[in-house]
Amino acid sequence: EDVKNQLMAAYTPAERAMRVSGIPSLGSGVVFPILEERITVEPFRLPEHWHKIIGIDLGFDHPNAIACIAWDNETDTYYLYDEYSQKGDRLNDHAMAIRSRGGDRTPVVVPHDAFKHDSVSSGKKIIDLLGEYGLNLVREPFSNPPGPDGKNGGNSVEFGVNWMMKRMEEGKFKVFTTCTKFLQELKIYHRKDGKIID
């Protein structure tokens, strides 16, 4: 028993689950080595005073995605309460999906590529096309928080991954069980040769 406990202590929680009960894992390459049950909660009605934000990704060569986050500022806990991911969406379909999740009221943060011109025909920036659907857009691209020097935090994926992992370990990042696409992605998001695979 002592040897078994010593061996198990060398593994991450996800690797332990794989070795003990056969739950699949990508081993040492997994980006979020945390058990799903540590971060999931059953859906509940969000209090009105909680802050909300919607983050989007534009799917030029991957699915369009939407992540709806609420922040309980009393406990400093973040909740992923809704999601959307669809490959092949047209821009108006994506805009309607954002709007149906409260994007006409909740601030919508956009990636850098939203400031590029629509390559199809209009010549307008994608953010301007999205704005035509009445979305409450933040009119500057996503950025991580500023560093200690006060400079723009940039859009480093590693920063975001480390921030999320720390929050998950502290019990401060929770995911509604209905966000199945995120939970599926969580299991397969991995590194190869130290680099995160998109």
JSON list of C-alpha atoms in Angstrom, two decimals:
[
{"chain": "A", "resi": 1, "resn": "GLU", "atom": "CA", "xyz": [0.00, 0.00, 0.00]},
{"chain": "A", "resi": 2, "resn": "ASP", "atom": "CA", "xyz": [2.85, 2.41, 0.84]},
{"chain": "A", "resi": 3, "resn": "VAL", "atom": "CA", "xyz": [4.56, 1.72, -2.51]},
{"chain": "A", "resi": 4, "resn": "LYS", "atom": "CA", "xyz": [1.27, 2.23, -4.35]},
{"chain": "A", "resi": 5, "resn": "ASN", "atom": "CA", "xyz": [0.67, 5.57, -2.59]},
{"chain": "A", "resi": 6, "resn": "GLN", "atom": "CA", "xyz": [4.22, 6.67, -3.34]},
{"chain": "A", "resi": 7, "resn": "LEU", "atom": "CA", "xyz": [3.82, 5.81, -7.03]},
{"chain": "A", "resi": 8, "resn": "MET", "atom": "CA", "xyz": [0.43, 7.56, -7.26]},
{"chain": "A", "resi": 9, "resn": "ALA", "atom": "CA", "xyz": [1.83, 10.73, -5.67]},
{"chain": "A", "resi": 10, "resn": "ALA", "atom": "CA", "xyz": [4.07, 11.18, -8.71]},
{"chain": "A", "resi": 11, "resn": "TYR", "atom": "CA", "xyz": [1.05, 11.55, -11.04]},
{"chain": "A", "resi": 12, "resn": "THR", "atom": "CA", "xyz": [-1.23, 14.49, -11.69]},
{"chain": "A", "resi": 13, "resn": "PRO", "atom": "CA", "xyz": [-4.91, 14.07, -10.67]},
{"chain": "A", "resi": 14, "resn": "ALA", "atom": "CA", "xyz": [-5.90, 13.33, -14.29]},
{"chain": "A", "resi": 15, "resn": "GLU", "atom": "CA", "xyz": [-3.13, 10.74, -14.67]},
{"chain": "A", "resi": 16, "resn": "ARG", "atom": "CA", "xyz": [-4.15, 9.12, -11.37]},
{"chain": "A", "resi": 17, "resn": "ALA", "atom": "CA", "xyz": [-7.74, 8.82, -12.61]},
{"chain": "A", "resi": 18, "resn": "MET", "atom": "CA", "xyz": [-6.50, 7.19, -15.82]},
{"chain": "A", "resi": 19, "resn": "ARG", "atom": "CA", "xyz": [-4.29, 4.67, -14.02]},
{"chain": "A", "resi": 20, "resn": "VAL", "atom": "CA", "xyz": [-6.79, 3.78, -11.29]},
{"chain": "A", "resi": 21, "resn": "SER", "atom": "CA", "xyz": [-10.08, 3.77, -13.19]},
{"chain": "A", "resi": 22, "resn": "GLY", "atom": "CA", "xyz": [-9.21, 3.92, -16.89]},
{"chain": "A", "resi": 23, "resn": "ILE", "atom": "CA", "xyz": [-10.43, 7.50, -17.46]},
{"chain": "A", "resi": 24, "resn": "PRO", "atom": "CA", "xyz": [-8.63, 8.63, -20.66]},
{"chain": "A", "resi": 25, "resn": "SER", "atom": "CA", "xyz": [-5.84, 11.18, -20.37]},
{"chain": "A", "resi": 26, "resn": "LEU", "atom": "CA", "xyz": [-3.14, 12.54, -22.64]},
{"chain": "A", "resi": 27, "resn": "GLY", "atom": "CA", "xyz": [-0.54, 11.95, -19.94]},
{"chain": "A", "resi": 28, "resn": "SER", "atom": "CA", "xyz": [2.21, 14.47, -19.39]},
{"chain": "A", "resi": 29, "resn": "GLY", "atom": "CA", "xyz": [1.08, 16.57, -22.35]},
{"chain": "A", "resi": 30, "resn": "VAL", "atom": "CA", "xyz": [-2.27, 17.50, -20.87]},
{"chain": "A", "resi": 31, "resn": "VAL", "atom": "CA", "xyz": [-2.59, 21.29, -20.33]},
{"chain": "A", "resi": 32, "resn": "PHE", "atom": "CA", "xyz": [-5.20, 21.16, -17.55]},
{"chain": "A", "resi": 33, "resn": "PRO", "atom": "CA", "xyz": [-4.29, 18.18, -15.32]},
{"chain": "A", "resi": 34, "resn": "ILE", "atom": "CA", "xyz": [-7.35, 18.53, -13.10]},
{"chain": "A", "resi": 35, "resn": "LEU", "atom": "CA", "xyz": [-10.30, 16.24, -12.51]},
{"chain": "A", "resi": 36, "resn": "GLU", "atom": "CA", "xyz": [-13.54, 17.42, -14.11]},
{"chain": "A", "resi": 37, "resn": "GLU", "atom": "CA", "xyz": [-15.52, 16.94, -10.90]},
{"chain": "A", "resi": 38, "resn": "ARG", "atom": "CA", "xyz": [-13.29, 19.50, -9.14]},
{"chain": "A", "resi": 39, "resn": "ILE", "atom": "CA", "xyz": [-14.43, 22.29, -11.44]},
{"chain": "A", "resi": 40, "resn": "THR", "atom": "CA", "xyz": [-17.98, 21.41, -12.50]},
{"chain": "A", "resi": 41, "resn": "VAL", "atom": "CA", "xyz": [-21.18, 22.63, -10.87]},
{"chain": "A", "resi": 42, "resn": "GLU", "atom": "CA", "xyz": [-24.81, 22.06, -11.73]},
{"chain": "A", "resi": 43, "resn": "PRO", "atom": "CA", "xyz": [-26.36, 25.10, -13.45]},
{"chain": "A", "resi": 44, "resn": "PHE", "atom": "CA", "xyz": [-28.05, 27.65, -11.19]},
{"chain": "A", "resi": 45, "resn": "ARG", "atom": "CA", "xyz": [-29.68, 31.04, -11.62]},
{"chain": "A", "resi": 46, "resn": "LEU", "atom": "CA", "xyz": [-26.95, 33.68, -11.63]},
{"chain": "A", "resi": 47, "resn": "PRO", "atom": "CA", "xyz": [-27.49, 36.59, -9.22]},
{"chain": "A", "resi": 48, "resn": "GLU", "atom": "CA", "xyz": [-28.26, 39.84, -11.05]},
{"chain": "A", "resi": 49, "resn": "HIS", "atom": "CA", "xyz": [-25.40, 41.74, -9.36]},
{"chain": "A", "resi": 50, "resn": "TRP", "atom": "CA", "xyz": [-22.70, 39.37, -10.67]},
{"chain": "A", "resi": 51, "resn": "HIS", "atom": "CA", "xyz": [-20.57, 40.84, -13.45]},
{"chain": "A", "resi": 52, "resn": "LYS", "atom": "CA", "xyz": [-20.80, 39.09, -16.82]},
{"chain": "A", "resi": 53, "resn": "ILE", "atom": "CA", "xyz": [-18.73, 39.16, -19.97]},
{"chain": "A", "resi": 54, "resn": "ILE", "atom": "CA", "xyz": [-18.82, 37.28, -23.25]},
{"chain": "A", "resi": 55, "resn": "GLY", "atom": "CA", "xyz": [-15.62, 36.34, -25.06]},
{"chain": "A", "resi": 56, "resn": "ILE", "atom": "CA", "xyz": [-15.72, 35.28, -28.70]},
{"chain": "A", "resi": 57, "resn": "ASP", "atom": "CA", "xyz": [-13.38, 33.70, -31.20]},
{"chain": "A", "resi": 58, "resn": "LEU", "atom": "CA", "xyz": [-13.88, 33.98, -34.93]},
{"chain": "A", "resi": 59, "resn": "GLY", "atom": "CA", "xyz": [-13.59, 30.72, -36.80]},
{"chain": "A", "resi": 60, "resn": "PHE", "atom": "CA", "xyz": [-11.70, 31.35, -39.98]},
{"chain": "A", "resi": 61, "resn": "ASP", "atom": "CA", "xyz": [-10.00, 27.94, -39.92]},
{"chain": "A", "resi": 62, "resn": "HIS", "atom": "CA", "xyz": [-11.66, 26.54, -36.78]},
{"chain": "A", "resi": 63, "resn": "PRO", "atom": "CA", "xyz": [-15.12, 26.79, -35.17]},
{"chain": "A", "resi": 64, "resn": "ASN", "atom": "CA", "xyz": [-16.62, 30.11, -34.13]},
{"chain": "A", "resi": 65, "resn": "ALA", "atom": "CA", "xyz": [-16.75, 30.08, -30.34]},
{"chain": "A", "resi": 66, "resn": "ILE", "atom": "CA", "xyz": [-18.50, 31.92, -27.53]},
{"chain": "A", "resi": 67, "resn": "ALA", "atom": "CA", "xyz": [-17.69, 31.75, -23.81]},
{"chain": "A", "resi": 68, "resn": "CYS", "atom": "CA", "xyz": [-20.04, 33.39, -21.28]},
{"chain": "A", "resi": 69, "resn": "ILE", "atom": "CA", "xyz": [-18.40, 34.13, -17.93]},
{"chain": "A", "resi": 70, "resn": "ALA", "atom": "CA", "xyz": [-19.89, 35.44, -14.69]},
{"chain": "A", "resi": 71, "resn": "TRP", "atom": "CA", "xyz": [-17.80, 36.74, -11.78]},
{"chain": "A", "resi": 72, "resn": "ASP", "atom": "CA", "xyz": [-18.93, 36.46, -8.17]},
{"chain": "A", "resi": 73, "resn": "ASN", "atom": "CA", "xyz": [-16.94, 39.37, -6.76]},
{"chain": "A", "resi": 74, "resn": "GLU", "atom": "CA", "xyz": [-17.78, 38.40, -3.15]},
{"chain": "A", "resi": 75, "resn": "THR", "atom": "CA", "xyz": [-15.94, 35.06, -3.41]},
{"chain": "A", "resi": 76, "resn": "ASP", "atom": "CA", "xyz": [-13.76, 36.07, -6.39]},
{"chain": "A", "resi": 77, "resn": "THR", "atom": "CA", "xyz": [-15.00, 33.03, -8.32]},
{"chain": "A", "resi": 78, "resn": "TYR", "atom": "CA", "xyz": [-15.53, 32.84, -12.07]},
{"chain": "A", "resi": 79, "resn": "TYR", "atom": "CA", "xyz": [-18.21, 30.67, -13.71]},
{"chain": "A", "resi": 80, "resn": "LEU", "atom": "CA", "xyz": [-18.34, 29.52, -17.31]},
{"chain": "A", "resi": 81, "resn": "TYR", "atom": "CA", "xyz": [-22.13, 29.39, -17.56]},
{"chain": "A", "resi": 82, "resn": "ASP", "atom": "CA", "xyz": [-22.76, 29.14, -21.30]},
{"chain": "A", "resi": 83, "resn": "GLU", "atom": "CA", "xyz": [-20.84, 28.30, -24.45]},
{"chain": "A", "resi": 84, "resn": "TYR", "atom": "CA", "xyz": [-21.22, 27.92, -28.18]},
{"chain": "A", "resi": 85, "resn": "SER", "atom": "CA", "xyz": [-18.97, 26.42, -30.81]},
{"chain": "A", "resi": 86, "resn": "GLN", "atom": "CA", "xyz": [-19.89, 25.87, -34.43]},
{"chain": "A", "resi": 87, "resn": "LYS", "atom": "CA", "xyz": [-17.76, 25.30, -37.50]},
{"chain": "A", "resi": 88, "resn": "GLY", "atom": "CA", "xyz": [-18.86, 26.87, -40.76]},
{"chain": "A", "resi": 89, "resn": "ASP", "atom": "CA", "xyz": [-21.10, 29.56, -39.22]},
{"chain": "A", "resi": 90, "resn": "ARG", "atom": "CA", "xyz": [-21.65, 32.64, -41.31]},
{"chain": "A", "resi": 91, "resn": "LEU", "atom": "CA", "xyz": [-21.01, 35.93, -39.50]},
{"chain": "A", "resi": 92, "resn": "ASN", "atom": "CA", "xyz": [-24.73, 36.64, -39.08]},
{"chain": "A", "resi": 93, "resn": "ASP", "atom": "CA", "xyz": [-25.29, 33.18, -37.52]},
{"chain": "A", "resi": 94, "resn": "HIS", "atom": "CA", "xyz": [-22.44, 33.84, -35.09]},
{"chain": "A", "resi": 95, "resn": "ALA", "atom": "CA", "xyz": [-23.79, 37.31, -34.27]},
{"chain": "A", "resi": 96, "resn": "MET", "atom": "CA", "xyz": [-27.25, 35.88, -33.58]},
{"chain": "A", "resi": 97, "resn": "ALA", "atom": "CA", "xyz": [-25.74, 33.20, -31.32]},
{"chain": "A", "resi": 98, "resn": "ILE", "atom": "CA", "xyz": [-23.92, 35.94, -29.37]},
{"chain": "A", "resi": 99, "resn": "ARG", "atom": "CA", "xyz": [-27.06, 38.06, -29.14]},
{"chain": "A", "resi": 100, "resn": "SER", "atom": "CA", "xyz": [-29.17, 35.13, -27.94]},
{"chain": "A", "resi": 101, "resn": "ARG", "atom": "CA", "xyz": [-26.76, 34.76, -25.00]},
{"chain": "A", "resi": 102, "resn": "GLY", "atom": "CA", "xyz": [-27.29, 38.37, -23.92]},
{"chain": "A", "resi": 103, "resn": "GLY", "atom": "CA", "xyz": [-24.68, 39.94, -26.18]},
{"chain": "A", "resi": 104, "resn": "ASP", "atom": "CA", "xyz": [-26.86, 42.99, -26.76]},
{"chain": "A", "resi": 105, "resn": "ARG", "atom": "CA", "xyz": [-26.51, 43.86, -23.03]},
{"chain": "A", "resi": 106, "resn": "THR", "atom": "CA", "xyz": [-23.46, 41.98, -21.76]},
{"chain": "A", "resi": 107, "resn": "PRO", "atom": "CA", "xyz": [-20.06, 43.32, -22.89]},
{"chain": "A", "resi": 108, "resn": "VAL", "atom": "CA", "xyz": [-18.63, 41.25, -25.76]},
{"chain": "A", "resi": 109, "resn": "VAL", "atom": "CA", "xyz": [-14.83, 41.04, -25.97]},
{"chain": "A", "resi": 110, "resn": "VAL", "atom": "CA", "xyz": [-13.40, 40.34, -29.42]},
{"chain": "A", "resi": 111, "resn": "PRO", "atom": "CA", "xyz": [-10.07, 38.94, -30.64]},
{"chain": "A", "resi": 112, "resn": "HIS", "atom": "CA", "xyz": [-7.50, 40.89, -32.65]},
{"chain": "A", "resi": 113, "resn": "ASP", "atom": "CA", "xyz": [-8.70, 39.43, -35.94]},
{"chain": "A", "resi": 114, "resn": "ALA", "atom": "CA", "xyz": [-12.08, 41.19, -35.50]},
{"chain": "A", "resi": 115, "resn": "PHE", "atom": "CA", "xyz": [-10.29, 44.38, -36.53]},
{"chain": "A", "resi": 116, "resn": "LYS", "atom": "CA", "xyz": [-9.39, 42.99, -39.95]},
{"chain": "A", "resi": 117, "resn": "HIS", "atom": "CA", "xyz": [-11.42, 43.78, -43.03]},
{"chain": "A", "resi": 118, "resn": "ASP", "atom": "CA", "xyz": [-14.09, 41.39, -44.21]},
{"chain": "A", "resi": 119, "resn": "SER", "atom": "CA", "xyz": [-12.45, 39.61, -47.11]},
{"chain": "A", "resi": 120, "resn": "VAL", "atom": "CA", "xyz": [-15.74, 38.62, -48.71]},
{"chain": "A", "resi": 121, "resn": "SER", "atom": "CA", "xyz": [-17.07, 41.83, -50.19]},
{"chain": "A", "resi": 122, "resn": "SER", "atom": "CA", "xyz": [-18.00, 44.67, -47.86]},
{"chain": "A", "resi": 123, "resn": "GLY", "atom": "CA", "xyz": [-14.54, 46.05, -47.08]},
{"chain": "A", "resi": 124, "resn": "LYS", "atom": "CA", "xyz": [-15.75, 46.76, -43.53]},
{"chain": "A", "resi": 125, "resn": "LYS", "atom": "CA", "xyz": [-13.95, 45.60, -40.41]},
{"chain": "A", "resi": 126, "resn": "ILE", "atom": "CA", "xyz": [-15.48, 42.49, -38.87]},
{"chain": "A", "resi": 127, "resn": "ILE", "atom": "CA", "xyz": [-16.12, 44.34, -35.60]},
{"chain": "A", "resi": 128, "resn": "ASP", "atom": "CA", "xyz": [-18.20, 46.89, -37.52]},
{"chain": "A", "resi": 129, "resn": "LEU", "atom": "CA", "xyz": [-20.17, 44.12, -39.22]},
{"chain": "A", "resi": 130, "resn": "LEU", "atom": "CA", "xyz": [-20.83, 42.52, -35.80]},
{"chain": "A", "resi": 131, "resn": "GLY", "atom": "CA", "xyz": [-21.89, 45.92, -34.47]},
{"chain": "A", "resi": 132, "resn": "GLU", "atom": "CA", "xyz": [-24.69, 46.03, -37.05]},
{"chain": "A", "resi": 133, "resn": "TYR", "atom": "CA", "xyz": [-26.41, 43.27, -35.04]},
{"chain": "A", "resi": 134, "resn": "GLY", "atom": "CA", "xyz": [-26.73, 45.49, -31.96]},
{"chain": "A", "resi": 135, "resn": "LEU", "atom": "CA", "xyz": [-24.07, 43.69, -29.93]},
{"chain": "A", "resi": 136, "resn": "ASN", "atom": "CA", "xyz": [-22.53, 45.43, -26.91]},
{"chain": "A", "resi": 137, "resn": "LEU", "atom": "CA", "xyz": [-19.00, 45.22, -28.29]},
{"chain": "A", "resi": 138, "resn": "VAL", "atom": "CA", "xyz": [-15.86, 46.28, -26.47]},
{"chain": "A", "resi": 139, "resn": "ARG", "atom": "CA", "xyz": [-14.17, 48.26, -29.23]},
{"chain": "A", "resi": 140, "resn": "GLU", "atom": "CA", "xyz": [-10.62, 47.21, -28.51]},
{"chain": "A", "resi": 141, "resn": "PRO", "atom": "CA", "xyz": [-9.11, 43.75, -28.91]},
{"chain": "A", "resi": 142, "resn": "PHE", "atom": "CA", "xyz": [-8.77, 41.32, -26.02]},
{"chain": "A", "resi": 143, "resn": "SER", "atom": "CA", "xyz": [-5.69, 41.75, -23.87]},
{"chain": "A", "resi": 144, "resn": "ASN", "atom": "CA", "xyz": [-4.41, 40.02, -20.76]},
{"chain": "A", "resi": 145, "resn": "PRO", "atom": "CA", "xyz": [-4.14, 42.28, -17.69]},
{"chain": "A", "resi": 146, "resn": "PRO", "atom": "CA", "xyz": [-1.19, 44.70, -17.68]},
{"chain": "A", "resi": 147, "resn": "GLY", "atom": "CA", "xyz": [2.08, 43.46, -16.27]},
{"chain": "A", "resi": 148, "resn": "PRO", "atom": "CA", "xyz": [3.86, 44.97, -13.25]},
{"chain": "A", "resi": 149, "resn": "ASP", "atom": "CA", "xyz": [5.38, 47.55, -15.59]},
{"chain": "A", "resi": 150, "resn": "GLY", "atom": "CA", "xyz": [1.88, 48.77, -16.56]},
{"chain": "A", "resi": 151, "resn": "LYS", "atom": "CA", "xyz": [2.34, 47.80, -20.20]},
{"chain": "A", "resi": 152, "resn": "ASN", "atom": "CA", "xyz": [-0.35, 46.01, -22.22]},
{"chain": "A", "resi": 153, "resn": "GLY", "atom": "CA", "xyz": [-0.58, 42.35, -21.19]},
{"chain": "A", "resi": 154, "resn": "GLY", "atom": "CA", "xyz": [-0.80, 41.13, -24.77]},
{"chain": "A", "resi": 155, "resn": "ASN", "atom": "CA", "xyz": [-2.71, 38.04, -25.81]},
{"chain": "A", "resi": 156, "resn": "SER", "atom": "CA", "xyz": [-0.40, 35.26, -24.62]},
{"chain": "A", "resi": 157, "resn": "VAL", "atom": "CA", "xyz": [-2.18, 31.90, -24.49]},
{"chain": "A", "resi": 158, "resn": "GLU", "atom": "CA", "xyz": [0.27, 30.70, -21.82]},
{"chain": "A", "resi": 159, "resn": "PHE", "atom": "CA", "xyz": [-0.74, 33.57, -19.54]},
{"chain": "A", "resi": 160, "resn": "GLY", "atom": "CA", "xyz": [-4.42, 32.63, -19.88]},
{"chain": "A", "resi": 161, "resn": "VAL", "atom": "CA", "xyz": [-3.77, 28.92, -19.38]},
{"chain": "A", "resi": 162, "resn": "ASN", "atom": "CA", "xyz": [-1.70, 29.57, -16.23]},
{"chain": "A", "resi": 163, "resn": "TRP", "atom": "CA", "xyz": [-4.33, 31.96, -14.87]},
{"chain": "A", "resi": 164, "resn": "MET", "atom": "CA", "xyz": [-7.12, 29.41, -15.47]},
{"chain": "A", "resi": 165, "resn": "MET", "atom": "CA", "xyz": [-5.15, 26.50, -13.99]},
{"chain": "A", "resi": 166, "resn": "LYS", "atom": "CA", "xyz": [-4.33, 28.47, -10.82]},
{"chain": "A", "resi": 167, "resn": "ARG", "atom": "CA", "xyz": [-8.00, 29.43, -10.46]},
{"chain": "A", "resi": 168, "resn": "MET", "atom": "CA", "xyz": [-9.13, 25.83, -11.01]},
{"chain": "A", "resi": 169, "resn": "GLU", "atom": "CA", "xyz": [-6.71, 24.57, -8.34]},
{"chain": "A", "resi": 170, "resn": "GLU", "atom": "CA", "xyz": [-8.00, 27.21, -5.88]},
{"chain": "A", "resi": 171, "resn": "GLY", "atom": "CA", "xyz": [-11.65, 26.35, -6.60]},
{"chain": "A", "resi": 172, "resn": "LYS", "atom": "CA", "xyz": [-12.15, 29.81, -8.12]},
{"chain": "A", "resi": 173, "resn": "PHE", "atom": "CA", "xyz": [-12.98, 28.76, -11.70]},
{"chain": "A", "resi": 174, "resn": "LYS", "atom": "CA", "xyz": [-16.15, 26.70, -12.10]},
{"chain": "A", "resi": 175, "resn": "VAL", "atom": "CA", "xyz": [-17.88, 25.31, -15.16]},
{"chain": "A", "resi": 176, "resn": "PHE", "atom": "CA", "xyz": [-21.59, 24.54, -15.55]},
{"chain": "A", "resi": 177, "resn": "THR", "atom": "CA", "xyz": [-22.05, 20.86, -16.39]},
{"chain": "A", "resi": 178, "resn": "THR", "atom": "CA", "xyz": [-24.02, 21.98, -19.48]},
{"chain": "A", "resi": 179, "resn": "CYS", "atom": "CA", "xyz": [-20.82, 23.41, -21.03]},
{"chain": "A", "resi": 180, "resn": "THR", "atom": "CA", "xyz": [-19.99, 20.05, -22.57]},
{"chain": "A", "resi": 181, "resn": "LYS", "atom": "CA", "xyz": [-17.86, 21.34, -25.45]},
{"chain": "A", "resi": 182, "resn": "PHE", "atom": "CA", "xyz": [-15.52, 23.11, -23.04]},
{"chain": "A", "resi": 183, "resn": "LEU", "atom": "CA", "xyz": [-15.30, 20.02, -20.84]},
{"chain": "A", "resi": 184, "resn": "GLN", "atom": "CA", "xyz": [-14.52, 17.89, -23.89]},
{"chain": "A", "resi": 185, "resn": "GLU", "atom": "CA", "xyz": [-11.84, 20.35, -25.04]},
{"chain": "A", "resi": 186, "resn": "LEU", "atom": "CA", "xyz": [-10.38, 20.42, -21.53]},
{"chain": "A", "resi": 187, "resn": "LYS", "atom": "CA", "xyz": [-9.55, 16.71, -21.82]},
{"chain": "A", "resi": 188, "resn": "ILE", "atom": "CA", "xyz": [-7.85, 16.91, -25.22]},
{"chain": "A", "resi": 189, "resn": "TYR", "atom": "CA", "xyz": [-6.09, 20.29, -24.92]},
{"chain": "A", "resi": 190, "resn": "HIS", "atom": "CA", "xyz": [-2.44, 19.26, -24.78]},
{"chain": "A", "resi": 191, "resn": "ARG", "atom": "CA", "xyz": [1.19, 20.08, -25.46]},
{"chain": "A", "resi": 192, "resn": "LYS", "atom": "CA", "xyz": [3.65, 18.52, -27.83]},
{"chain": "A", "resi": 193, "resn": "ASP", "atom": "CA", "xyz": [7.33, 19.22, -27.26]},
{"chain": "A", "resi": 194, "resn": "GLY", "atom": "CA", "xyz": [6.29, 21.77, -24.66]},
{"chain": "A", "resi": 195, "resn": "LYS", "atom": "CA", "xyz": [4.12, 23.78, -27.09]},
{"chain": "A", "resi": 196, "resn": "ILE", "atom": "CA", "xyz": [0.34, 24.02, -26.74]},
{"chain": "A", "resi": 197, "resn": "ILE", "atom": "CA", "xyz": [-1.43, 22.46, -29.73]},
{"chain": "A", "resi": 198, "resn": "ASP", "atom": "CA", "xyz": [-4.26, 24.73, -30.90]}
]
